[in-house]
N, CA and C of each residue as an Amber inpcrd file, in Angstrom:
protein
   147
 164.6940000  74.6760000  71.9470000 163.8780000  74.8730000  71.9960000
 163.9460000  75.6090000  73.5660000 162.7420000  76.8280000  73.5890000
 162.9200000  77.3290000  75.1000000 162.7920000  77.1320000  75.5760000
 162.4120000  77.7720000  76.6510000 161.7060000  77.0580000  77.8870000
 160.4660000  77.2110000  78.2040000 159.3090000  78.4390000  76.8430000
 158.5270000  77.9090000  77.3260000 157.6380000  77.1880000  76.3010000
 158.4580000  76.8570000  75.2870000 158.2530000  75.5630000  74.5340000
 157.8700000  74.7170000  74.9710000 159.1720000  74.5450000  76.2970000
 159.5320000  72.9060000  76.1740000 157.7790000  72.8770000  77.4110000
 157.9200000  74.1760000  77.5980000 157.1990000  73.3580000  79.1700000
 155.1420000  72.9530000  78.3940000 155.1880000  74.0410000  77.0320000
 153.4960000  73.6020000  76.9400000 153.4150000  72.4540000  75.7960000
 154.7860000  71.9690000  75.0590000 154.9910000  70.4780000  74.6290000
 155.1820000  68.6730000  76.0480000 155.4620000  69.4800000  77.3060000
 154.9640000  69.2490000  77.8150000 153.5050000  68.6340000  78.1750000
 152.8300000  69.8540000  78.9340000 150.9720000  69.7160000  78.6780000
 151.2050000  69.2900000  78.1600000 151.3110000  69.5610000  76.6950000
 150.6380000  68.7030000  75.6560000 150.7780000  67.3420000  75.5920000
 151.8250000  66.4160000  75.9030000 151.9620000  65.4900000  75.7330000
 151.3570000  64.5840000  77.1460000 150.7590000  65.2850000  78.1810000
 149.7710000  65.6190000  79.8580000 148.5440000  65.4110000  79.5550000
 148.0650000  66.1810000  78.5230000 146.9880000  66.0880000  78.3250000
 146.7200000  65.4400000  77.7160000 147.3200000  65.0660000  75.6830000
 147.1020000  63.1420000  75.2340000 146.9820000  62.8380000  75.8670000
 147.8650000  62.0660000  77.2990000 147.2770000  60.8500000  77.5990000
 146.7870000  60.8200000  78.9540000 146.1560000  61.7930000  78.9520000
 145.0410000  61.5350000  79.8130000 143.9480000  61.8520000  79.1380000
 144.2160000  61.8910000  78.3990000 142.7410000  62.1220000  77.6050000
 142.6990000  60.5820000  77.2530000 143.3060000  60.1500000  76.8610000
 143.8510000  57.8960000  75.2000000 143.3550000  57.4110000  77.1310000
 143.9090000  57.7640000  78.2370000 143.8900000  56.9150000  79.7600000
 142.0340000  57.3530000  80.0770000 141.3990000  58.3250000  79.9730000
 140.4720000  58.9220000  80.4050000 138.6910000  58.5240000  79.7030000
 139.5110000  57.4650000  77.7840000 138.5070000  56.8380000  77.7770000
 138.2520000  57.7830000  76.0600000 139.0390000  59.1360000  76.1330000
 138.3850000  59.8140000  74.3000000 139.3390000  60.1350000  73.9250000
 139.4970000  59.1440000  72.8450000 140.0450000  59.0840000  71.7020000
 139.5250000  59.6720000  70.4270000 139.2120000  58.9010000  69.8590000
 138.3480000  58.8230000  68.8040000 136.7460000  58.3400000  68.4260000
 136.9870000  57.1730000  70.2650000 135.5540000  56.6260000  69.4390000
 135.5100000  57.3270000  71.2300000 135.2160000  58.7890000  72.2570000
 134.9880000  58.0430000  73.7250000 133.8030000  57.9240000  74.0070000
 134.2340000  56.7850000  75.4550000 133.6100000  56.2830000  76.2120000
 132.5950000  57.4910000  76.7110000 132.1370000  57.8590000  76.8280000
 131.7440000  58.9520000  77.7740000 130.8710000  58.0710000  79.0190000
 131.4790000  58.2390000  79.9570000 130.1150000  58.3950000  81.2760000
 129.5070000  59.0320000  81.6100000 129.0800000  60.4300000  82.1100000
 128.2430000  60.9740000  82.1570000 127.8400000  61.8390000  80.7730000
 127.9040000  61.9660000  79.6740000 127.1760000  62.3910000  78.3790000
 127.8170000  62.0580000  77.0400000 127.9810000  62.3120000  75.8960000
 128.1430000  61.2120000  74.9050000 128.8980000  61.7000000  74.2770000
 129.4140000  61.5170000  73.7550000 130.9110000  61.4110000  72.0180000
 130.4950000  62.5240000  71.4240000 131.3460000  63.4640000  71.0930000
 131.1540000  65.0170000  70.6200000 132.8620000  65.3410000  69.5050000
 133.1510000  64.5730000  68.6530000 134.2830000  64.9800000  67.7240000
 135.3050000  63.5740000  68.8170000 135.7770000  64.1310000  69.3380000
 137.0140000  63.1710000  70.3140000 137.0860000  63.7310000  71.3040000
 136.0000000  64.8530000  71.9930000 136.1030000  65.0860000  72.9910000
 134.0280000  64.8520000  73.8820000 133.7040000  64.4820000  75.2720000
 132.4210000  64.4270000  75.9920000 131.6040000  65.6630000  76.4900000
 130.4530000  65.8000000  75.8280000 129.9730000  66.7530000  76.3090000
 128.6090000  66.5020000  76.7390000 127.5580000  67.3380000  78.0670000
 126.0770000  66.3230000  78.5070000 125.4860000  66.2120000  77.3940000
 124.6480000  65.2780000  77.8250000 123.5740000  64.5460000  77.0730000
 122.3310000  65.7290000  76.4630000 121.8840000  66.0460000  77.0280000
 121.1810000  67.5250000  76.7160000 121.6030000  68.2950000  75.1100000
 123.1720000  68.4290000  75.4630000 123.7570000  69.8950000  74.2540000
 123.8860000  68.9150000  72.7180000 124.0530000  69.4360000  72.0020000
 123.8180000  69.5540000  70.4750000 125.0130000  69.1240000  70.2280000
 125.2990000  68.4200000  69.3950000 127.4030000  68.5220000  69.1180000
 127.7140000  69.3150000  68.3260000 127.9480000  69.7720000  67.6630000
 128.2940000  71.2710000  66.9250000 129.3030000  70.8210000  65.8650000
 129.2720000  69.7780000  65.3360000 131.3090000  69.1400000  64.5030000
 130.7550000  69.4240000  62.5560000
């Protein structure tokens, strides 16, 4: 594996961990918005999923 791929892989793992710890999985718990797919969006926006 090249160095660039290793860096991207590490960033992907960190991002996945951050999303999991942040409560955004399949059913995200949104503090200042609403769930849209596996992310959170503003309450006044429409979910296009």
